[in-house]
Coordinates of C-alpha atoms in Angstrom, one line a residue:
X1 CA 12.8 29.9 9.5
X2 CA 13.6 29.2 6.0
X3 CA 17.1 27.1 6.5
X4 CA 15.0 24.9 8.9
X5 CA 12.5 24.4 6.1
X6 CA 15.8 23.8 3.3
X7 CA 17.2 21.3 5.3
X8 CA 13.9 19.1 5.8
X9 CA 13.8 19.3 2.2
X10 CA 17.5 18.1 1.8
X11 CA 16.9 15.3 4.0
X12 CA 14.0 14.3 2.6
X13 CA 15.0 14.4 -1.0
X14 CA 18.6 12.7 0.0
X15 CA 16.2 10.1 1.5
X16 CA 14.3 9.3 -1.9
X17 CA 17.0 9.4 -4.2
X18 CA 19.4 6.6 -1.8
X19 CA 16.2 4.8 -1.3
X20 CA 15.6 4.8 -5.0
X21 CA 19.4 4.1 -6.0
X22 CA 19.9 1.3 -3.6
X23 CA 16.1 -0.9 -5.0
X24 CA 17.1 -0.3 -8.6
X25 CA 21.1 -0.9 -8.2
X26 CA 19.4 -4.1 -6.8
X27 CA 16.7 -5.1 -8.6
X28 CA 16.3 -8.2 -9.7
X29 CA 15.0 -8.6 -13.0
X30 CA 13.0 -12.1 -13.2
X31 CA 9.6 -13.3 -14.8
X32 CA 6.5 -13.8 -13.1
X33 CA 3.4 -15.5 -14.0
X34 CA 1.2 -14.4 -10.7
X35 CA -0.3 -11.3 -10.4
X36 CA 2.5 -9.0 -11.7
X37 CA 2.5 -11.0 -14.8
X38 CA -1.1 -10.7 -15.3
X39 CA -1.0 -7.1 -15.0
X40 CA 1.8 -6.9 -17.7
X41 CA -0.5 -9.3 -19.5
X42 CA -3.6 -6.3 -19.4
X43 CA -0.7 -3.8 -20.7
X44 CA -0.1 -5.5 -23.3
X45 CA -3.2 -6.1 -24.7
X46 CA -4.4 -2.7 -23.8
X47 CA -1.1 -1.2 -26.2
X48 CA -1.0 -4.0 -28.7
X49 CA -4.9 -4.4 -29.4
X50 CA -6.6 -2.2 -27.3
X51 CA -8.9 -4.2 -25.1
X52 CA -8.4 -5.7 -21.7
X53 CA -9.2 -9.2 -22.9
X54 CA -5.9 -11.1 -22.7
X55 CA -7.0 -13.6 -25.8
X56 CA -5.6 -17.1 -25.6
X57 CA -4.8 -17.8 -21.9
X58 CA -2.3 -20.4 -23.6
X59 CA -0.3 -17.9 -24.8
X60 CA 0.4 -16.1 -22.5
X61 CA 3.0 -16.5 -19.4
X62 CA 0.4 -16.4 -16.5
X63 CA -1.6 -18.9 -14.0
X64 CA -4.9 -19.5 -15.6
X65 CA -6.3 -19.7 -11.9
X66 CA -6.4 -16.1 -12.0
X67 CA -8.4 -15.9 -15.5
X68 CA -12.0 -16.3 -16.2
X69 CA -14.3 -15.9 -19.6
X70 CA -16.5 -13.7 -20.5
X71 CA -19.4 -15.4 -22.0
X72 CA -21.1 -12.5 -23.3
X73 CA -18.0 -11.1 -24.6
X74 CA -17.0 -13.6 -27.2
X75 CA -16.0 -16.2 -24.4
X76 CA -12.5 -14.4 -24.0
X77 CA -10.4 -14.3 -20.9
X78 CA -10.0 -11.5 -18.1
X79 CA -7.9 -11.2 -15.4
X80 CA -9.8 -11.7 -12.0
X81 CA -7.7 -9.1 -10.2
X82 CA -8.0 -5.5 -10.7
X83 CA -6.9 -3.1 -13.2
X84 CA -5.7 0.2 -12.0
X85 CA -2.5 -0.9 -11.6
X86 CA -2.0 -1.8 -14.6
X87 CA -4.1 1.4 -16.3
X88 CA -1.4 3.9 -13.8
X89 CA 1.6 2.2 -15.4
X90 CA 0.7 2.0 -19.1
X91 CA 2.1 5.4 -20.2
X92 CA 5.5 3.8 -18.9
X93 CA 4.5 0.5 -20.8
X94 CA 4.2 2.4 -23.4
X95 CA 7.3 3.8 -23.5
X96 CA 9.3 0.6 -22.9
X97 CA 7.4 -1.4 -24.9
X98 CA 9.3 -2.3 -28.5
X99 CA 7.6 -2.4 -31.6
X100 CA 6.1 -5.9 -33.0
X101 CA 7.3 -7.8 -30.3
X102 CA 5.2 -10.5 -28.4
X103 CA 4.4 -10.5 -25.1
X104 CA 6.2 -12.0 -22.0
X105 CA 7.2 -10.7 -18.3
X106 CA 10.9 -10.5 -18.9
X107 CA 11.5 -7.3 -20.9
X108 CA 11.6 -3.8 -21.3
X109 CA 8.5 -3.4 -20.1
X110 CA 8.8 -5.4 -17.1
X111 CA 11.9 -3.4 -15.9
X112 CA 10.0 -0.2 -16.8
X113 CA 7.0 -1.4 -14.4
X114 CA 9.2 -2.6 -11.4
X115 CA 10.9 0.8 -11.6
X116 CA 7.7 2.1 -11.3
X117 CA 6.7 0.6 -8.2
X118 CA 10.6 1.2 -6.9
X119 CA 10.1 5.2 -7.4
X120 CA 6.9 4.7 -5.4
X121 CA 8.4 3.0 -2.9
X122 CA 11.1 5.1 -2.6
X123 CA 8.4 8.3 -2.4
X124 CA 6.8 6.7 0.4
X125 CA 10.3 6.7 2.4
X126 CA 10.4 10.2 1.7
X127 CA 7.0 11.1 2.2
X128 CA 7.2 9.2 5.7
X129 CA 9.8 11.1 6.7
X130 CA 8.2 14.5 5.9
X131 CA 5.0 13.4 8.1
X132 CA 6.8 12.7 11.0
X133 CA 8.9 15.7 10.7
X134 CA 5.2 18.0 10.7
X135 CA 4.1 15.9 13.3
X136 CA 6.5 17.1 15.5
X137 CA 9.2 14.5 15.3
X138 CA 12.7 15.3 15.6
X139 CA 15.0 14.8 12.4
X140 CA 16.8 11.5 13.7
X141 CA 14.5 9.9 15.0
X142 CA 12.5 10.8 11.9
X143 CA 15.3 9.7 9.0
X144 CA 15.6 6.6 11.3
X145 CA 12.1 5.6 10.9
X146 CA 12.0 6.5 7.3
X147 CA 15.3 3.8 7.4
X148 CA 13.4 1.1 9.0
X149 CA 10.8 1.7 6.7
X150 CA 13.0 1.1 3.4
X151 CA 15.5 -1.7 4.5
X152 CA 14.0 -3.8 7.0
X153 CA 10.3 -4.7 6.1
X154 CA 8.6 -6.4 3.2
X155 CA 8.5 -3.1 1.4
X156 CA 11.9 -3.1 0.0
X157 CA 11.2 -7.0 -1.7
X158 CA 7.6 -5.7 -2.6
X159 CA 9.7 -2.7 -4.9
X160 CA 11.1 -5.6 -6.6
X161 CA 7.9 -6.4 -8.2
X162 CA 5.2 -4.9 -10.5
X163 CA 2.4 -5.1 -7.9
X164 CA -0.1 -2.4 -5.8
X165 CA 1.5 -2.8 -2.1
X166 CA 3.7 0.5 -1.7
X167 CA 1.0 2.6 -3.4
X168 CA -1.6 1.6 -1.1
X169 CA 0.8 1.6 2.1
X170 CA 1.5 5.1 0.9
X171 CA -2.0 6.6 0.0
X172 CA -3.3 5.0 3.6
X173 CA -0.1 6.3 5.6
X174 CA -1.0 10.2 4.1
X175 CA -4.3 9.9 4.5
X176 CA -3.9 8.9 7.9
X177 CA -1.8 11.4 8.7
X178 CA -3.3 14.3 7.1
X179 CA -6.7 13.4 8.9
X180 CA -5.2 13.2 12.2
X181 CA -3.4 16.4 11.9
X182 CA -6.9 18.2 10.4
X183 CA -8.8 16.5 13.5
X184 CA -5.9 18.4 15.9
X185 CA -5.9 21.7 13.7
X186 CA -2.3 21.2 12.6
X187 CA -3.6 20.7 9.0
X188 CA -6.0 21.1 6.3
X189 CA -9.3 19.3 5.7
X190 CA -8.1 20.1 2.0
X191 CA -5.3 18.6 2.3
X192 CA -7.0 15.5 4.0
X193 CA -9.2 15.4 0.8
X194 CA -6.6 15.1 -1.3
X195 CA -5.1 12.6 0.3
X196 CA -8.3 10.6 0.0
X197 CA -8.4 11.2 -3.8
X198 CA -4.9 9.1 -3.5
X199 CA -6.5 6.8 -1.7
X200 CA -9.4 5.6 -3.6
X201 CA -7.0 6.1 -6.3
X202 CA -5.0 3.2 -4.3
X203 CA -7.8 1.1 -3.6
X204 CA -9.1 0.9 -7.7
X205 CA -5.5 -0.7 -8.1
X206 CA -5.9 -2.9 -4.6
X207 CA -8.9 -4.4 -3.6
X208 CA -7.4 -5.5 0.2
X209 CA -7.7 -1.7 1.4
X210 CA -11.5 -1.3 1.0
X211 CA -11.8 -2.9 4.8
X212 CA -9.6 -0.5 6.2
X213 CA -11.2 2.5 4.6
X214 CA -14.3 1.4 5.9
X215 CA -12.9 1.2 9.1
X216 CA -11.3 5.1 8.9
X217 CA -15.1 6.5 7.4
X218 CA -16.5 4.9 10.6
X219 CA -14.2 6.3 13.0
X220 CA -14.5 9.7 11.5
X221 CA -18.2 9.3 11.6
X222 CA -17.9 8.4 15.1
X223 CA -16.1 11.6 15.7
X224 CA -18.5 13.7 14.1
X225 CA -21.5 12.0 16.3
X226 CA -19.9 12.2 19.1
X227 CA -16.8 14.4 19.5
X228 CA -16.5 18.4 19.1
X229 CA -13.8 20.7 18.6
X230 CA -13.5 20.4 14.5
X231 CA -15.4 20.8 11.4
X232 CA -17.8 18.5 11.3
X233 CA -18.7 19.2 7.8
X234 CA -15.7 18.8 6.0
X235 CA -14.6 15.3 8.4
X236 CA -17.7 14.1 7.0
X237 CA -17.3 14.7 3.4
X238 CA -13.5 13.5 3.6
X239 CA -14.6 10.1 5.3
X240 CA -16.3 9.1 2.0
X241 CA -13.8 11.1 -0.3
X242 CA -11.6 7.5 -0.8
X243 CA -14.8 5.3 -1.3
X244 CA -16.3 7.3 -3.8
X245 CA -13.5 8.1 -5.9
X246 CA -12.7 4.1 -5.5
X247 CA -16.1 3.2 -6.7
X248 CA -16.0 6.0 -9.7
X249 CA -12.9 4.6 -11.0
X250 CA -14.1 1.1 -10.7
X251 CA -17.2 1.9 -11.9
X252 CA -15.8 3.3 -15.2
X253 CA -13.5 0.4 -15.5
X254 CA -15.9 -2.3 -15.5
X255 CA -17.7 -0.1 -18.0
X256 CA -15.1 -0.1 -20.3
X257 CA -14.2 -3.2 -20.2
X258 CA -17.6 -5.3 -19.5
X259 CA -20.2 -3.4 -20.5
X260 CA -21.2 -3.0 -17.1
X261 CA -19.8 -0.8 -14.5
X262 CA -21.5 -2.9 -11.4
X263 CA -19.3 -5.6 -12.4
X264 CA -16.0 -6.2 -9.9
X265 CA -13.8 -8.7 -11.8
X266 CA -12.4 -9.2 -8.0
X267 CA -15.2 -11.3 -7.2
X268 CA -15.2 -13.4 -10.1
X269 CA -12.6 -15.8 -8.4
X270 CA -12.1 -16.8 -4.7
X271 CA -14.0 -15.9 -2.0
X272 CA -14.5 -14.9 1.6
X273 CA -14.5 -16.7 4.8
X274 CA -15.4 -15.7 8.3
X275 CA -15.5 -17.9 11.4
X276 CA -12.7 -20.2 12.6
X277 CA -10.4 -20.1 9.0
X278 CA -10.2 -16.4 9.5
X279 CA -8.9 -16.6 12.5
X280 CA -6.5 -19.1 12.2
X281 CA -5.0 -17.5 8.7
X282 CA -5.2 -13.8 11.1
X283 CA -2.9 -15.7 13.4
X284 CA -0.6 -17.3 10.6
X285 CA -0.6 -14.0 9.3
X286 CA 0.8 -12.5 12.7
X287 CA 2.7 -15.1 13.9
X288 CA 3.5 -18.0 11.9
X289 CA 7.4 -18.4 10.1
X290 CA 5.6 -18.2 7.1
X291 CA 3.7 -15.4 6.2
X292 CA 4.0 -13.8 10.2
X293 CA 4.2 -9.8 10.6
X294 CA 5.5 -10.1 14.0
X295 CA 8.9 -11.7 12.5
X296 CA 9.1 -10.3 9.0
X297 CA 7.7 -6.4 10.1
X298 CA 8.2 -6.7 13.3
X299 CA 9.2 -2.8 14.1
X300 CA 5.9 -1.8 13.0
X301 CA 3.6 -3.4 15.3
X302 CA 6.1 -3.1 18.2
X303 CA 5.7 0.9 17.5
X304 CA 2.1 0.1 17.2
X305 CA 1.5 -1.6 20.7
X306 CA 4.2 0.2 22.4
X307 CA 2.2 3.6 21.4
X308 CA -1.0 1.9 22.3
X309 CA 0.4 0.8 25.8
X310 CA 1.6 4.0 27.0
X311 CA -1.0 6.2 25.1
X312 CA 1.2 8.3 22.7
X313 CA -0.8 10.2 20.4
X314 CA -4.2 8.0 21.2
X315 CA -6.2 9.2 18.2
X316 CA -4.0 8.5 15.8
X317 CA -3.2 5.0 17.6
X318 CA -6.6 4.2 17.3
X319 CA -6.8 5.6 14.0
X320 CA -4.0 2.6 13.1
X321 CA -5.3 0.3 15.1
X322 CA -8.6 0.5 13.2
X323 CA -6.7 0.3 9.9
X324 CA -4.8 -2.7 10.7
X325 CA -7.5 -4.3 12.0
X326 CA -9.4 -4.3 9.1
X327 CA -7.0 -4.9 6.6
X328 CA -6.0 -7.9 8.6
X329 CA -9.3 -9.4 8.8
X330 CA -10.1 -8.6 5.2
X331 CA -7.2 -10.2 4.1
X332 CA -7.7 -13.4 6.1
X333 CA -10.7 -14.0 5.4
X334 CA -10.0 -14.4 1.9
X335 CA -9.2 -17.7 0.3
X336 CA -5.6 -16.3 -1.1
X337 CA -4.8 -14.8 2.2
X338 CA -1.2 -15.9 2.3
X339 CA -0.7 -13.8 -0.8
X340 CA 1.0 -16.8 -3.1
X341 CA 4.6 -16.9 -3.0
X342 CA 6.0 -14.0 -1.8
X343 CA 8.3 -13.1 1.0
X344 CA 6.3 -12.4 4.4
X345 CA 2.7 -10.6 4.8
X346 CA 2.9 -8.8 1.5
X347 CA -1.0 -8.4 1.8
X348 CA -0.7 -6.8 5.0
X349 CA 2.2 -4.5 3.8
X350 CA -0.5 -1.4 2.9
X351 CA -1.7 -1.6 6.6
X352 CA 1.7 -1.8 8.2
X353 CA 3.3 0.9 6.7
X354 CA 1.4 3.9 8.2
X355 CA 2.8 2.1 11.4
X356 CA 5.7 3.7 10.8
X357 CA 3.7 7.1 12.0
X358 CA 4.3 6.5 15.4
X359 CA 8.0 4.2 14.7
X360 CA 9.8 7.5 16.1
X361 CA 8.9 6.5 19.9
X362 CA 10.8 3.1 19.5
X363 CA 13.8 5.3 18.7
X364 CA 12.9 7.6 21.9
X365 CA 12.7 4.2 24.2
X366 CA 15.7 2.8 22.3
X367 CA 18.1 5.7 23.8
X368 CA 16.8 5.4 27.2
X369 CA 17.0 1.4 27.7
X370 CA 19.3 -0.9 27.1
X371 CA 16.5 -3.5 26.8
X372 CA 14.4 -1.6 24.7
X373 CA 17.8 -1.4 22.7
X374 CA 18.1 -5.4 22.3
X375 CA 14.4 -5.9 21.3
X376 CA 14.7 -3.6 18.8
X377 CA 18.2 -4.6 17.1
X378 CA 16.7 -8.0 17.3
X379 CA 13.9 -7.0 14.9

C-alpha cells in the first residue's frame, strides 16, 4: 500500500515543479495598465502609505476606466475591481518591493506577483492530478489530463499575469470534487468544507465565481430536498460555507477601506445585461475566433459533453454543468464580458478548469478510436 501512495506523490510533485519550471523559465516580464496593474497599484499604496486609495490617477500606470472617487473620502480614487487579490499577494509585494522607489508595473514586484499566480497555477496541475487519481482514475490518463490542463488552455497565458483566474479555477475544481466524492461517501464533508473556505477565499479575489457558487448551493439544496443516502446536515452547511466566507471577507474589506462594509467596489463601474446581449456575448464567448472556448479550451468542454452524452459519472457532470453554466451567463451578461485584451475566454477560465475532472474519459475514447484520436489532437 504505501509504495502505491509514494509514487502518487512523486508524480504529483514531479507534475508541479515541471509545470512551475517551464511558466517561470517562460515568463514574460511586461507592464500592464488593466487590471493586473491596478492591483499592483492597491499594493503599492497599501506598503508605501497604507490605504487603498491609489491618489493621483495621473500618476499612476493604469486605465482610469477602472477608477472611481470617493466623495466622502476626500474625493480620492479606488479601484473598481476587487481586492483580495491584491491583499493575498502583499506579503510577497512586500518582500520584492525596494525601498523609496515609485511605483510602476514593471519591477520587482511585478515579477514577484506573476510568480505568484505561476506557483498557483502550477498547484492546480498538481492538485488536478491528485483528484483524478482518488477519483479512481488511472495514472496516465490522470498525468495526461493534468498535461492538457497546463499546456494547452488559457491557463498557462493566464500564469503569465498578476490576475485571480488560476485561484478561482482551482478553489472551484476542489470544491467540486471534494463535494462529489462526500455526496458518494468516498470523502469527507470536512474536507468539502474546507475546500469551500478556499472558495469564498477565491471568490473575495474574483467577483465572476459568485454565479457559479450559487449554482453548486442550489444543487446541493436540491439534493438535500429531494435525494437520500448522505448527511443532509453537513451538505447543507457546506453549500453556504463559500458564500459566507465570501461575503465576511468582503464585508471586512469594504469596511476597511470605505467605511462601510455593504459597499462592493465591483458594482461601482459596469454593469449587467440580460436578454438578447447576453446571449449573443454567451455565444461569442463559446464560439467566436475571438474570445471562443470551443477553439481556445476546447478539450475541456469536449470532456464535458462527451461525459454528459454517455452519462459518466452523472452527478458530478451535472455538478459542472451547473458551474459552467453559471459562470458563463454571469460573465456575459456583463458589459466587460470579453475580458479586455487577453488571449481567449480568460473570464471563463475558473469554470473550465474543473472540466478537466472528467478530461480522463477523452484519453479512454482516444485509445479505442482512431476518430476520437483526430478530434482530439486537433484540439
Amino acid at each position: 500500500m504505501s509504495l502505491p501512495q509514494r509514487y502518487t506523490l512523486s508524480a504529483a510533485w514531479t507534475l508541479f515543479i515541471f509545470t512551475f519550471l517551464i511558466y517561470v523559465l517562460l515568463l514574460q516580464h511586461a507592464t500592464s495598465s488593466g487590471p493586473d496593474g491596478l492591483l499592483m497599484a492597491i499594493q503599492y499604496s497599501l506598503l508605501r502609505h497604507h490605504t487603498m486609495a491609489l491618489g493621483n490617477p495621473s500618476l499612476i500606470q493604469v486605465v482610469t476606466d477602472q477608477l472611481f472617487v470617493v466623495s466622502d473620502r476626500g474625493g480620492q480614487y479606488y479601484s473598481a475591481g476587487s481586492y483580495g487579490l491584491a491583499i493575498l499577494a502583499l506579503p510577497i509585494a512586500a518582500a520584492a518591493l525596494p525601498p523609496g522607489t515609485h511605483f510602476n508595473t514593471l519591477g520587482p514586484m511585478s515579477y514577484a506577483d506573476r510568480l505568484f499566480i505561476a506557483f498557483i497555477s502550477a498547484t492546480f496541475v498538481a492538485v488536478l492530478y491528485k483528484e483524478l487519481r482518488s477519483l479512481g482514475f488511472g495514472q496516465r490518463e490522470s498525468i495526461f489530463s493534468s498535461l492538457v490542463l497546463a499546456f494547452t488552455t488559457t491557463l498557462w497565458p493566464e500564469s503569465e499575469i498578476f490576475l485571480y483566474a488560476p485561484l478561482s479555477a482551482l478553489a472551484l475544481t476542489l470544491y467540486i470534487a471534494e463535494t462529489y466524492k462526500a455526496l458518494t461517501k468516498k470523502g469527507s464533508w470536512l474536507r468539502v468544507a474546507l475546500s469551500g473556505i478556499l472558495l469564498g477565499v477565491a471568490a473575495w479575489s474574483d467577483y465572476s465565481v459568485i454565479a457559479a457558487m450559487i449554482a453548486l448551493a442550489l444543487a446541493l439544496i436540491i439534493l438535500v430536498v429531494f435525494a437520500r443516502g448522505f448527511d443532509r446536515l453537513s451538505a447543507l452547511i457546506t453549500a453556504v460555507v463559500p458564500l459566507d466566507v465570501a461575503a465576511a471577507l468582503q464585508m471586512a474589506t469594504s469596511y476597511a477601506a470605505f467605511g462601510d462594509p455593504f459597499f462592493v467596489p465591483g458594482l461601482a463601474k459596469g454593469g449587467f445585461t440580460v436578454g438578447v446581449p447576453m446571449l449573443a456575448h454567451a455565444l461569442y464567448n463559446l464560439v467566436s475566433p475571438y474570445r471562443g472556448a470551443l477553439i481556445y479550451d476546447g478539450v475541456p468542454l469536449l470532456a464535458l459533453a462527451y461525459a454528459v452524452a454517455r452519462r459518466r459519472r452523472p452527478l458530478l457532470s451535472t455538478l459542472l454543468l451547473s458551474a459552467f453554466l453559471a459562470q458563463l451567463f454571469e460573465v456575459s451578461a456583463w458589459i466587460y464580458w470579453d475580458g479586455g485584451l487577453s488571449y481567449g475566454p480568460r473570464l471563463l477560465l475558473p469554470a473550465l478548469g474543473p472540466l478537466f475532472l472528467v478530461a480522463p474519459y477523452l484519453y479512454r475514447a482516444a485509445r479505442q478510436s482512431i476518430a476520437a484520436r483526430a478530434v482530439l489532437t486537433f484540439f
